[in-house]
């Protein structure tokens, strides 16, 4: 168990905690540009969706740190693609919320 795995687990747990805070308390201060460029239309729905996506990003970080032991570079490439897709989904969810305005 190397230091890389411990760092990956810690970052994954941090993302899961942030996602939990966003989902339960509907607090969007973690998101860039909040209250400066956009204000949520439906806080309940947006909080649930973004919270789940941020928790998923944390799970991806945890699995990456675990699977890097066996699969090395391949796990990093796959998780990088999944993380980019996840961030794209977050942007789409915010856009869909803005359309509902």
Coordinates of N, CA and C in Angstrom, one line a residue:
X1 N 0.9 -1.2 0.0 CA 0.0 0.0 0.0 C 0.9 1.2 0.0
X2 N 1.0 1.9 -1.2 CA 1.9 3.0 -1.3 C 1.2 4.3 -0.9
X3 N 2.0 5.4 -0.9 CA 1.5 6.7 -0.6 C 0.5 7.2 -1.7
X4 N 0.7 6.7 -2.9 CA -0.3 7.1 -4.0 C -1.7 6.6 -3.7
X5 N -1.7 5.4 -3.2 CA -3.0 4.8 -2.9 C -3.7 5.5 -1.7
X6 N -3.0 5.9 -0.8 CA -3.5 6.6 0.4 C -4.0 8.0 -0.1
X7 N -3.3 8.7 -0.9 CA -3.7 10.0 -1.5 C -4.9 9.8 -2.3
X8 N -5.0 8.8 -3.2 CA -6.2 8.5 -4.0 C -7.4 8.3 -3.1
X9 N -7.2 7.5 -2.1 CA -8.4 7.2 -1.2 C -8.8 8.5 -0.5
X10 N -7.9 9.3 0.0 CA -8.3 10.5 0.6 C -9.0 11.5 -0.3
X11 N -8.5 11.6 -1.5 CA -9.2 12.5 -2.5 C -10.6 12.0 -2.8
X12 N -10.7 10.7 -3.0 CA -12.0 10.1 -3.3 C -13.0 10.3 -2.1
X13 N -12.5 10.1 -0.9 CA -13.4 10.4 0.2 C -13.8 11.8 0.3
X14 N -12.9 12.8 0.0 CA -13.2 14.2 -0.1 C -14.3 14.5 -1.1
X15 N -14.2 13.9 -2.3 CA -15.2 14.1 -3.3 C -16.5 13.5 -2.8
X16 N -16.5 12.4 -2.2 CA -17.8 11.8 -1.7 C -18.4 12.7 -0.7
X17 N -17.6 13.2 0.2 CA -18.1 14.1 1.3 C -18.7 15.4 0.7
X18 N -18.0 15.9 -0.3 CA -18.5 17.1 -1.0 C -19.8 16.8 -1.7
X19 N -19.9 15.7 -2.4 CA -21.1 15.3 -3.0 C -22.3 15.1 -2.0
X20 N -22.0 14.5 -0.9 CA -23.0 14.4 0.1 C -23.5 15.7 0.6
X21 N -22.6 16.7 0.8 CA -23.0 18.0 1.3 C -23.8 18.7 0.2
X22 N -23.4 18.6 -1.0 CA -24.2 19.2 -2.1 C -25.6 18.5 -2.2
X23 N -25.7 17.2 -2.0 CA -26.9 16.5 -2.2 C -27.9 16.8 -1.0
X24 N -27.4 16.8 0.2 CA -28.3 16.9 1.3 C -28.6 18.3 1.7
X25 N -27.6 19.2 1.7 CA -27.8 20.6 2.1 C -28.1 21.5 1.0
X26 N -28.0 21.1 -0.3 CA -28.2 21.9 -1.5 C -27.3 23.1 -1.5
X27 N -26.0 22.9 -1.1 CA -25.0 23.9 -1.0 C -24.1 23.8 -2.2
X28 N -24.1 24.8 -3.1 CA -23.4 24.8 -4.3 C -22.1 25.6 -4.3
X29 N -21.6 26.0 -3.1 CA -20.4 26.8 -3.1 C -19.2 26.1 -3.6
X30 N -19.2 24.8 -3.8 CA -18.1 24.0 -4.3 C -18.0 24.2 -5.8
X31 N -19.1 24.7 -6.5 CA -19.1 24.8 -7.9 C -18.6 26.2 -8.3
X32 N -17.8 26.2 -9.4 CA -17.2 27.5 -9.8 C -18.3 28.4 -10.4
X33 N -18.3 29.7 -10.1 CA -19.2 30.6 -10.7 C -20.6 30.7 -10.1
X34 N -20.8 30.0 -9.0 CA -22.1 30.0 -8.4 C -22.4 31.3 -7.8
X35 N -23.6 31.8 -8.0 CA -24.1 33.1 -7.6 C -23.4 34.3 -8.2
X36 N -22.4 34.0 -9.1 CA -21.8 35.1 -9.9 C -22.3 35.1 -11.3
X37 N -22.3 33.9 -11.9 CA -22.8 33.8 -13.3 C -24.1 33.1 -13.4
X38 N -24.5 32.3 -12.4 CA -25.7 31.5 -12.5 C -26.3 31.3 -11.1
X39 N -27.6 31.2 -11.0 CA -28.3 30.9 -9.8 C -29.2 29.7 -10.2
X40 N -29.3 28.7 -9.3 CA -30.1 27.5 -9.7 C -31.6 27.8 -9.7
X41 N -32.3 27.2 -10.7 CA -33.7 27.4 -10.8 C -34.4 26.4 -9.8
X42 N -34.1 25.1 -9.9 CA -34.7 24.1 -9.0 C -33.6 23.5 -8.1
X43 N -33.4 24.1 -6.9 CA -32.3 23.6 -6.0 C -32.4 22.2 -5.6
X44 N -33.6 21.7 -5.4 CA -33.7 20.3 -5.0 C -33.2 19.3 -6.1
X45 N -33.7 19.5 -7.3 CA -33.3 18.6 -8.4 C -31.9 18.7 -8.8
X46 N -31.4 20.0 -8.8 CA -30.0 20.2 -9.2 C -29.1 19.7 -8.1
X47 N -29.4 19.9 -6.8 CA -28.6 19.3 -5.8 C -28.5 17.8 -5.8
X48 N -29.6 17.2 -6.0 CA -29.5 15.7 -6.1 C -28.7 15.2 -7.3
X49 N -28.9 15.8 -8.4 CA -28.1 15.4 -9.6 C -26.6 15.6 -9.5
X50 N -26.3 16.9 -9.1 CA -24.8 17.2 -9.0 C -24.2 16.4 -7.8
X51 N -24.9 16.3 -6.7 CA -24.4 15.5 -5.6 C -24.0 14.1 -6.0
X52 N -24.9 13.4 -6.7 CA -24.7 12.1 -7.2 C -23.5 12.0 -8.1
X53 N -23.4 13.0 -9.0 CA -22.3 13.0 -10.0 C -20.9 13.3 -9.3
X54 N -20.9 14.1 -8.3 CA -19.7 14.4 -7.5 C -19.3 13.2 -6.7
X55 N -20.3 12.5 -6.1 CA -19.9 11.2 -5.4 C -19.4 10.2 -6.3
X56 N -19.9 10.1 -7.5 CA -19.4 9.2 -8.5 C -18.0 9.5 -8.9
X57 N -17.7 10.8 -9.0 CA -16.3 11.2 -9.2 C -15.4 10.7 -8.1
X58 N -15.8 10.7 -6.9 CA -15.1 10.2 -5.7 C -14.9 8.7 -5.8
X59 N -15.9 8.0 -6.2 CA -15.8 6.6 -6.4 C -14.8 6.2 -7.5
X60 N -14.8 7.0 -8.6 CA -13.8 6.7 -9.6 C -12.4 7.0 -9.1
X61 N -12.2 8.0 -8.3 CA -10.9 8.2 -7.7 C -10.4 7.1 -6.8
X62 N -11.3 6.6 -6.0 CA -11.0 5.4 -5.1 C -10.6 4.2 -5.9
X63 N -11.5 3.9 -6.9 CA -11.2 2.7 -7.7 C -9.9 2.8 -8.5
X64 N -9.6 4.1 -9.0 CA -8.4 4.3 -9.7 C -7.2 4.0 -8.8
X65 N -7.2 4.5 -7.6 CA -6.1 4.2 -6.7 C -5.9 2.7 -6.4
X66 N -7.0 2.0 -6.3 CA -7.0 0.6 -6.0 C -6.5 -0.2 -7.3
X67 N -7.1 0.1 -8.4 CA -6.8 -0.7 -9.6 C -5.4 -0.3 -10.3
X68 N -4.9 0.8 -9.9 CA -3.5 1.1 -10.4 C -2.5 0.1 -10.0
X69 N -2.7 -0.5 -8.8 CA -1.7 -1.5 -8.4 C -1.6 -2.6 -9.4
X70 N -2.7 -3.1 -10.0 CA -2.7 -4.2 -10.9 C -2.5 -3.8 -12.3
X71 N -3.2 -2.8 -12.7 CA -3.3 -2.4 -14.1 C -2.5 -1.2 -14.6
X72 N -1.8 -0.6 -13.6 CA -1.0 0.6 -13.8 C -1.5 1.6 -14.8
X73 N -1.0 1.8 -15.9 CA -1.3 3.0 -16.8 C -2.7 2.8 -17.4
X74 N -3.2 1.6 -17.6 CA -4.5 1.5 -18.2 C -5.6 2.0 -17.3
X75 N -5.5 1.7 -16.0 CA -6.5 2.2 -15.1 C -6.5 3.7 -15.0
X76 N -5.4 4.4 -15.1 CA -5.4 5.8 -15.1 C -6.0 6.4 -16.4
X77 N -5.8 5.8 -17.5 CA -6.4 6.3 -18.8 C -7.9 6.1 -18.7
X78 N -8.4 5.0 -18.3 CA -9.8 4.7 -18.3 C -10.5 5.7 -17.3
X79 N -9.9 5.8 -16.1 CA -10.5 6.7 -15.1 C -10.5 8.2 -15.5
X80 N -9.4 8.5 -16.3 CA -9.4 9.9 -16.8 C -10.5 10.2 -17.8
X81 N -10.8 9.2 -18.6 CA -11.9 9.4 -19.6 C -13.2 9.4 -18.8
X82 N -13.4 8.6 -17.8 CA -14.6 8.6 -17.0 C -14.8 9.9 -16.3
X83 N -13.7 10.4 -15.8 CA -13.8 11.7 -15.0 C -14.2 12.8 -16.0
X84 N -13.6 12.8 -17.2 CA -14.0 13.9 -18.2 C -15.4 13.8 -18.6
X85 N -15.9 12.5 -18.7 CA -17.4 12.3 -19.0 C -18.2 12.8 -17.9
X86 N -17.8 12.5 -16.6 CA -18.5 13.0 -15.5 C -18.6 14.5 -15.3
X87 N -17.5 15.2 -15.6 CA -17.5 16.6 -15.6 C -18.4 17.2 -16.7
X88 N -18.3 16.5 -17.8 CA -19.3 16.9 -18.9 C -20.7 16.8 -18.5
X89 N -21.0 15.7 -17.8 CA -22.4 15.5 -17.3 C -22.8 16.6 -16.3
X90 N -21.9 17.0 -15.5 CA -22.2 18.1 -14.5 C -22.5 19.4 -15.2
X91 N -21.7 19.7 -16.3 CA -22.0 20.9 -17.1 C -23.3 20.8 -17.8
X92 N -23.7 19.6 -18.3 CA -25.0 19.4 -18.9 C -26.1 19.6 -17.9
X93 N -25.9 19.0 -16.7 CA -27.0 19.2 -15.7 C -27.2 20.6 -15.3
X94 N -26.1 21.4 -15.2 CA -26.3 22.8 -14.9 C -27.0 23.5 -16.1
X95 N -26.6 23.2 -17.3 CA -27.3 23.7 -18.5 C -28.7 23.4 -18.6
X96 N -29.1 22.2 -18.2 CA -30.5 21.8 -18.2 C -31.3 22.6 -17.1
X97 N -30.6 22.8 -16.0 CA -31.3 23.6 -15.0 C -31.5 25.1 -15.5
X98 N -30.6 25.6 -16.2 CA -30.7 26.9 -16.8 C -31.8 27.0 -17.8
X99 N -32.0 26.0 -18.6 CA -33.1 25.9 -19.6 C -34.4 26.0 -18.9
X100 N -34.5 25.3 -17.7 CA -35.8 25.3 -17.0 C -36.2 26.6 -16.4
X101 N -35.3 27.7 -16.5 CA -35.6 29.0 -16.0 C -36.6 29.6 -16.8

